Amino acid sequence: MNDKVIINDLTFYYGNNSAVKNVNIRVQENSVLALIGPSGCGKSTLIRCINRMNDIIPATRTEGDILIDGGSIYADKYNVSDLRRRVGMVFQKSNPFPKSVFENIAYGLKINGIKNKYDIETRVEKSLKGAALWDEVKDRLDDSALGLSGGQQQRLCIARTIAIEPEIILMDEPASALDPISTQKIEELIQDLKAKYTIIIVTHNMQQAARISDFTAFMYMGNLIEINNTEAIFTKPGLEMTENYVTGKFG
């Protein structure tokens, strides 16, 4: 398999404090990488480097590099708007727009230059189907997205992300606020989506990481402690510290 994302010697600073320290990770195309580790260990900061969302925070700086398909996203003339089309993001708290279900998805398509009504309608339906939501909302497309359940709102946000056809999807604890049934739907969806996308997910839920990911990276205090295929991390970790974390001895 090809490496879709290569993170080389990445260090990220808030002021003088390094939140991510000299991290090296390769993410294979069409795989799911789970980032695990205690709160505040740099997981969310790391994924926000991949679409350069941290750029908007004052007094921050990045050392090292991130390559997508072999090209540096920190190159001088790199188009950051283009990067954020290629790298979609789903947040911990679902954040639908206060618009109709249909417009939540159509809006992103329109600002990305798609004007044809038929194309928009086709893409809206396709992305809702892709997010396993179409059957639940096809008769409610004109209703406010804020009237959907929490789990439906999160799948709508995933549909909104995949509508603009990214290559990579970043997920920052996408199921942490959801009930078990909605969580299961999100997990099943992630398994389906990796056929088309490369997915990097931050999760506090050890069982979730074990269920959905192909590879798992354990981070602690900004450092990447260990990365391996998920089965190895959870059954035969190479380091005692990893074993202590995945068996619940600290965290």
PDB file of N, CA and C in Angstrom, residues 89-153:
ATOM      1  N   MET A  89     -12.581  17.436   7.834  1.00  0.00           N
ATOM      2  CA  MET A  89     -12.460  17.353   9.300  1.00  0.00           C
ATOM      3  C   MET A  89     -13.837  17.192   9.923  1.00  0.00           C
ATOM      4  N   VAL A  90     -13.932  16.239  10.845  1.00  0.00           N
ATOM      5  CA  VAL A  90     -15.159  16.021  11.622  1.00  0.00           C
ATOM      6  C   VAL A  90     -14.791  16.225  13.088  1.00  0.00           C
ATOM      7  N   PHE A  91     -15.547  17.087  13.764  1.00  0.00           N
ATOM      8  CA  PHE A  91     -15.183  17.484  15.130  1.00  0.00           C
ATOM      9  C   PHE A  91     -15.902  16.632  16.169  1.00  0.00           C
ATOM     10  N   GLN A  92     -15.461  16.803  17.417  1.00  0.00           N
ATOM     11  CA  GLN A  92     -16.040  16.059  18.536  1.00  0.00           C
ATOM     12  C   GLN A  92     -17.515  16.397  18.709  1.00  0.00           C
ATOM     13  N   LYS A  93     -17.817  17.692  18.661  1.00  0.00           N
ATOM     14  CA  LYS A  93     -19.212  18.113  18.822  1.00  0.00           C
ATOM     15  C   LYS A  93     -19.767  18.365  17.430  1.00  0.00           C
ATOM     16  N   SER A  94     -20.870  17.703  17.125  1.00  0.00           N
ATOM     17  CA  SER A  94     -21.455  17.920  15.800  1.00  0.00           C
ATOM     18  C   SER A  94     -21.795  19.399  15.647  1.00  0.00           C
ATOM     19  N   ASN A  95     -21.527  19.944  14.478  1.00  0.00           N
ATOM     20  CA  ASN A  95     -21.687  21.395  14.280  1.00  0.00           C
ATOM     21  C   ASN A  95     -22.445  21.685  12.984  1.00  0.00           C
ATOM     22  N   PRO A  96     -23.687  21.164  12.878  1.00  0.00           N
ATOM     23  CA  PRO A  96     -24.450  21.489  11.668  1.00  0.00           C
ATOM     24  C   PRO A  96     -24.743  22.986  11.602  1.00  0.00           C
ATOM     25  N   PHE A  97     -24.862  23.498  10.377  1.00  0.00           N
ATOM     26  CA  PHE A  97     -25.260  24.889  10.200  1.00  0.00           C
ATOM     27  C   PHE A  97     -26.750  25.013  10.556  1.00  0.00           C
ATOM     28  N   PRO A  98     -27.192  26.184  11.006  1.00  0.00           N
ATOM     29  CA  PRO A  98     -28.620  26.381  11.291  1.00  0.00           C
ATOM     30  C   PRO A  98     -29.404  26.578   9.989  1.00  0.00           C
ATOM     31  N   LYS A  99     -29.327  25.572   9.149  1.00  0.00           N
ATOM     32  CA  LYS A  99     -29.987  25.566   7.834  1.00  0.00           C
ATOM     33  C   LYS A  99     -30.681  24.223   7.686  1.00  0.00           C
ATOM     34  N   SER A 100     -31.341  24.023   6.550  1.00  0.00           N
ATOM     35  CA  SER A 100     -31.989  22.740   6.291  1.00  0.00           C
ATOM     36  C   SER A 100     -30.945  21.641   6.131  1.00  0.00           C
ATOM     37  N   VAL A 101     -31.412  20.395   6.247  1.00  0.00           N
ATOM     38  CA  VAL A 101     -30.528  19.247   6.028  1.00  0.00           C
ATOM     39  C   VAL A 101     -29.871  19.367   4.651  1.00  0.00           C
ATOM     40  N   PHE A 102     -30.678  19.656   3.636  1.00  0.00           N
ATOM     41  CA  PHE A 102     -30.170  19.776   2.264  1.00  0.00           C
ATOM     42  C   PHE A 102     -29.105  20.866   2.157  1.00  0.00           C
ATOM     43  N   GLU A 103     -29.411  22.044   2.721  1.00  0.00           N
ATOM     44  CA  GLU A 103     -28.497  23.189   2.579  1.00  0.00           C
ATOM     45  C   GLU A 103     -27.197  22.986   3.350  1.00  0.00           C
ATOM     46  N   ASN A 104     -27.233  22.171   4.410  1.00  0.00           N
ATOM     47  CA  ASN A 104     -25.997  21.884   5.136  1.00  0.00           C
ATOM     48  C   ASN A 104     -24.939  21.313   4.215  1.00  0.00           C
ATOM     49  N   ILE A 105     -25.389  20.488   3.278  1.00  0.00           N
ATOM     50  CA  ILE A 105     -24.435  19.861   2.356  1.00  0.00           C
ATOM     51  C   ILE A 105     -24.264  20.712   1.101  1.00  0.00           C
ATOM     52  N   ALA A 106     -25.361  21.255   0.590  1.00  0.00           N
ATOM     53  CA  ALA A 106     -25.295  22.048  -0.639  1.00  0.00           C
ATOM     54  C   ALA A 106     -24.417  23.286  -0.471  1.00  0.00           C
ATOM     55  N   TYR A 107     -24.425  23.860   0.725  1.00  0.00           N
ATOM     56  CA  TYR A 107     -23.668  25.089   0.980  1.00  0.00           C
ATOM     57  C   TYR A 107     -22.180  24.897   0.670  1.00  0.00           C
ATOM     58  N   GLY A 108     -21.609  23.799   1.185  1.00  0.00           N
ATOM     59  CA  GLY A 108     -20.191  23.536   0.942  1.00  0.00           C
ATOM     60  C   GLY A 108     -19.886  23.320  -0.532  1.00  0.00           C
ATOM     61  N   LEU A 109     -20.832  22.672  -1.228  1.00  0.00           N
ATOM     62  CA  LEU A 109     -20.646  22.444  -2.669  1.00  0.00           C
ATOM     63  C   LEU A 109     -20.648  23.767  -3.422  1.00  0.00           C
ATOM     64  N   LYS A 110     -21.581  24.652  -3.033  1.00  0.00           N
ATOM     65  CA  LYS A 110     -21.695  25.942  -3.734  1.00  0.00           C
ATOM     66  C   LYS A 110     -20.444  26.789  -3.538  1.00  0.00           C
ATOM     67  N   ILE A 111     -19.915  26.817  -2.283  1.00  0.00           N
ATOM     68  CA  ILE A 111     -18.737  27.670  -2.071  1.00  0.00           C
ATOM     69  C   ILE A 111     -17.495  27.050  -2.720  1.00  0.00           C
ATOM     70  N   ASN A 112     -17.610  25.767  -3.105  1.00  0.00           N
ATOM     71  CA  ASN A 112     -16.515  25.139  -3.851  1.00  0.00           C
ATOM     72  C   ASN A 112     -16.757  25.182  -5.358  1.00  0.00           C
ATOM     73  N   GLY A 113     -17.725  26.036  -5.761  1.00  0.00           N
ATOM     74  CA  GLY A 113     -17.857  26.332  -7.186  1.00  0.00           C
ATOM     75  C   GLY A 113     -18.836  25.472  -7.959  1.00  0.00           C
ATOM     76  N   ILE A 114     -19.587  24.610  -7.271  1.00  0.00           N
ATOM     77  CA  ILE A 114     -20.577  23.778  -7.979  1.00  0.00           C
ATOM     78  C   ILE A 114     -21.903  24.538  -7.995  1.00  0.00           C
ATOM     79  N   LYS A 115     -22.366  24.862  -9.196  1.00  0.00           N
ATOM     80  CA  LYS A 115     -23.556  25.716  -9.315  1.00  0.00           C
ATOM     81  C   LYS A 115     -24.753  24.971  -9.908  1.00  0.00           C
ATOM     82  N   ASN A 116     -24.491  23.920 -10.693  1.00  0.00           N
ATOM     83  CA  ASN A 116     -25.565  23.208 -11.383  1.00  0.00           C
ATOM     84  C   ASN A 116     -26.485  22.526 -10.374  1.00  0.00           C
ATOM     85  N   LYS A 117     -27.806  22.834 -10.475  1.00  0.00           N
ATOM     86  CA  LYS A 117     -28.774  22.338  -9.490  1.00  0.00           C
ATOM     87  C   LYS A 117     -28.804  20.808  -9.458  1.00  0.00           C
ATOM     88  N   TYR A 118     -28.777  20.191 -10.637  1.00  0.00           N
ATOM     89  CA  TYR A 118     -28.829  18.729 -10.696  1.00  0.00           C
ATOM     90  C   TYR A 118     -27.574  18.123 -10.048  1.00  0.00           C
ATOM     91  N   ASP A 119     -26.422  18.721 -10.338  1.00  0.00           N
ATOM     92  CA  ASP A 119     -25.168  18.221  -9.744  1.00  0.00           C
ATOM     93  C   ASP A 119     -25.221  18.310  -8.219  1.00  0.00           C
ATOM     94  N   ILE A 120     -25.741  19.434  -7.727  1.00  0.00           N
ATOM     95  CA  ILE A 120     -25.829  19.618  -6.272  1.00  0.00           C
ATOM     96  C   ILE A 120     -26.765  18.574  -5.663  1.00  0.00           C
ATOM     97  N   GLU A 121     -27.940  18.404  -6.267  1.00  0.00           N
ATOM     98  CA  GLU A 121     -28.902  17.428  -5.730  1.00  0.00           C
ATOM     99  C   GLU A 121     -28.314  16.015  -5.743  1.00  0.00           C
ATOM    100  N   THR A 122     -27.609  15.687  -6.817  1.00  0.00           N
ATOM    101  CA  THR A 122     -27.005  14.352  -6.929  1.00  0.00           C
ATOM    102  C   THR A 122     -25.943  14.145  -5.856  1.00  0.00           C
ATOM    103  N   ARG A 123     -25.116  15.182  -5.658  1.00  0.00           N
ATOM    104  CA  ARG A 123     -24.033  15.072  -4.667  1.00  0.00           C
ATOM    105  C   ARG A 123     -24.586  15.023  -3.245  1.00  0.00           C
ATOM    106  N   VAL A 124     -25.660  15.779  -2.985  1.00  0.00           N
ATOM    107  CA  VAL A 124     -26.275  15.749  -1.649  1.00  0.00           C
ATOM    108  C   VAL A 124     -26.770  14.338  -1.350  1.00  0.00           C
ATOM    109  N   GLU A 125     -27.505  13.755  -2.298  1.00  0.00           N
ATOM    110  CA  GLU A 125     -28.032  12.398  -2.087  1.00  0.00           C
ATOM    111  C   GLU A 125     -26.885  11.392  -1.922  1.00  0.00           C
ATOM    112  N   LYS A 126     -25.887  11.505  -2.772  1.00  0.00           N
ATOM    113  CA  LYS A 126     -24.764  10.557  -2.727  1.00  0.00           C
ATOM    114  C   LYS A 126     -24.032  10.640  -1.382  1.00  0.00           C
ATOM    115  N   SER A 127     -23.817  11.849  -0.898  1.00  0.00           N
ATOM    116  CA  SER A 127     -23.064  11.983   0.353  1.00  0.00           C
ATOM    117  C   SER A 127     -23.896  11.545   1.555  1.00  0.00           C
ATOM    118  N   LEU A 128     -25.214  11.787   1.524  1.00  0.00           N
ATOM    119  CA  LEU A 128     -26.072  11.302   2.604  1.00  0.00           C
ATOM    120  C   LEU A 128     -26.122   9.774   2.612  1.00  0.00           C
ATOM    121  N   LYS A 129     -26.144   9.189   1.429  1.00  0.00           N
ATOM    122  CA  LYS A 129     -26.076   7.721   1.357  1.00  0.00           C
ATOM    123  C   LYS A 129     -24.723   7.235   1.864  1.00  0.00           C
ATOM    124  N   GLY A 130     -23.667   7.953   1.487  1.00  0.00           N
ATOM    125  CA  GLY A 130     -22.326   7.585   1.920  1.00  0.00           C
ATOM    126  C   GLY A 130     -22.159   7.660   3.429  1.00  0.00           C
ATOM    127  N   ALA A 131     -22.932   8.538   4.056  1.00  0.00           N
ATOM    128  CA  ALA A 131     -22.878   8.685   5.518  1.00  0.00           C
ATOM    129  C   ALA A 131     -23.970   7.865   6.210  1.00  0.00           C
ATOM    130  N   ALA A 132     -24.602   6.954   5.457  1.00  0.00           N
ATOM    131  CA  ALA A 132     -25.638   6.060   6.007  1.00  0.00           C
ATOM    132  C   ALA A 132     -26.759   6.843   6.688  1.00  0.00           C
ATOM    133  N   LEU A 133     -27.151   7.941   6.046  1.00  0.00           N
ATOM    134  CA  LEU A 133     -28.172   8.807   6.641  1.00  0.00           C
ATOM    135  C   LEU A 133     -29.373   9.018   5.723  1.00  0.00           C
ATOM    136  N   TRP A 134     -29.226   8.706   4.449  1.00  0.00           N
ATOM    137  CA  TRP A 134     -30.244   9.032   3.452  1.00  0.00           C
ATOM    138  C   TRP A 134     -31.631   8.498   3.835  1.00  0.00           C
ATOM    139  N   ASP A 135     -31.712   7.239   4.209  1.00  0.00           N
ATOM    140  CA  ASP A 135     -33.023   6.648   4.501  1.00  0.00           C
ATOM    141  C   ASP A 135     -33.719   7.336   5.668  1.00  0.00           C
ATOM    142  N   GLU A 136     -32.944   7.904   6.567  1.00  0.00           N
ATOM    143  CA  GLU A 136     -33.532   8.563   7.746  1.00  0.00           C
ATOM    144  C   GLU A 136     -33.969   9.998   7.468  1.00  0.00           C
ATOM    145  N   VAL A 137     -33.374  10.641   6.461  1.00  0.00           N
ATOM    146  CA  VAL A 137     -33.661  12.076   6.265  1.00  0.00           C
ATOM    147  C   VAL A 137     -34.221  12.415   4.892  1.00  0.00           C
ATOM    148  N   LYS A 138     -34.396  11.418   4.007  1.00  0.00           N
ATOM    149  CA  LYS A 138     -34.784  11.755   2.627  1.00  0.00           C
ATOM    150  C   LYS A 138     -36.129  12.489   2.562  1.00  0.00           C
ATOM    151  N   ASP A 139     -36.998  12.299   3.573  1.00  0.00           N
ATOM    152  CA  ASP A 139     -38.276  13.026   3.616  1.00  0.00           C
ATOM    153  C   ASP A 139     -38.203  14.267   4.488  1.00  0.00           C
ATOM    154  N   ARG A 140     -36.997  14.598   4.949  1.00  0.00           N
ATOM    155  CA  ARG A 140     -36.841  15.744   5.866  1.00  0.00           C
ATOM    156  C   ARG A 140     -35.766  16.701   5.364  1.00  0.00           C
ATOM    157  N   LEU A 141     -35.502  16.685   4.071  1.00  0.00           N
ATOM    158  CA  LEU A 141     -34.387  17.477   3.542  1.00  0.00           C
ATOM    159  C   LEU A 141     -34.581  18.973   3.740  1.00  0.00           C
ATOM    160  N   ASP A 142     -35.842  19.410   3.793  1.00  0.00           N
ATOM    161  CA  ASP A 142     -36.103  20.843   3.967  1.00  0.00           C
ATOM    162  C   ASP A 142     -36.246  21.243   5.431  1.00  0.00           C
ATOM    163  N   ASP A 143     -36.191  20.261   6.332  1.00  0.00           N
ATOM    164  CA  ASP A 143     -36.293  20.560   7.765  1.00  0.00           C
ATOM    165  C   ASP A 143     -34.939  21.031   8.295  1.00  0.00           C
ATOM    166  N   SER A 144     -34.970  21.746   9.412  1.00  0.00           N
ATOM    167  CA  SER A 144     -33.725  22.217  10.010  1.00  0.00           C
ATOM    168  C   SER A 144     -32.867  21.042  10.477  1.00  0.00           C
ATOM    169  N   ALA A 145     -31.583  21.132  10.178  1.00  0.00           N
ATOM    170  CA  ALA A 145     -30.654  20.092  10.629  1.00  0.00           C
ATOM    171  C   ALA A 145     -30.579  20.041  12.156  1.00  0.00           C
ATOM    172  N   LEU A 146     -30.947  21.149  12.800  1.00  0.00           N
ATOM    173  CA  LEU A 146     -30.864  21.197  14.260  1.00  0.00           C
ATOM    174  C   LEU A 146     -31.944  20.333  14.909  1.00  0.00           C
ATOM    175  N   GLY A 147     -32.921  19.875  14.103  1.00  0.00           N
ATOM    176  CA  GLY A 147     -33.962  18.996  14.617  1.00  0.00           C
ATOM    177  C   GLY A 147     -33.578  17.523  14.593  1.00  0.00           C
ATOM    178  N   LEU A 148     -32.423  17.204  14.033  1.00  0.00           N
ATOM    179  CA  LEU A 148     -31.963  15.815  14.002  1.00  0.00           C
ATOM    180  C   LEU A 148     -31.410  15.416  15.368  1.00  0.00           C
ATOM    181  N   SER A 149     -31.360  14.121  15.623  1.00  0.00           N
ATOM    182  CA  SER A 149     -30.744  13.639  16.857  1.00  0.00           C
ATOM    183  C   SER A 149     -29.238  13.892  16.807  1.00  0.00           C
ATOM    184  N   GLY A 150     -28.590  13.754  17.967  1.00  0.00           N
ATOM    185  CA  GLY A 150     -27.148  13.986  18.027  1.00  0.00           C
ATOM    186  C   GLY A 150     -26.368  13.088  17.075  1.00  0.00           C
ATOM    187  N   GLY A 151     -26.745  11.818  17.038  1.00  0.00           N
ATOM    188  CA  GLY A 151     -26.056  10.882  16.148  1.00  0.00           C
ATOM    189  C   GLY A 151     -26.289  11.212  14.683  1.00  0.00           C
ATOM    190  N   GLN A 152     -27.526  11.618  14.367  1.00  0.00           N
ATOM    191  CA  GLN A 152     -27.831  12.005  12.981  1.00  0.00           C
ATOM    192  C   GLN A 152     -27.077  13.278  12.599  1.00  0.00           C
ATOM    193  N   GLN A 153     -26.988  14.224  13.541  1.00  0.00           N
ATOM    194  CA  GLN A 153     -26.241  15.460  13.252  1.00  0.00           C
ATOM    195  C   GLN A 153     -24.779  15.159  12.962  1.00  0.00           C
TER     196      GLN A 153
END
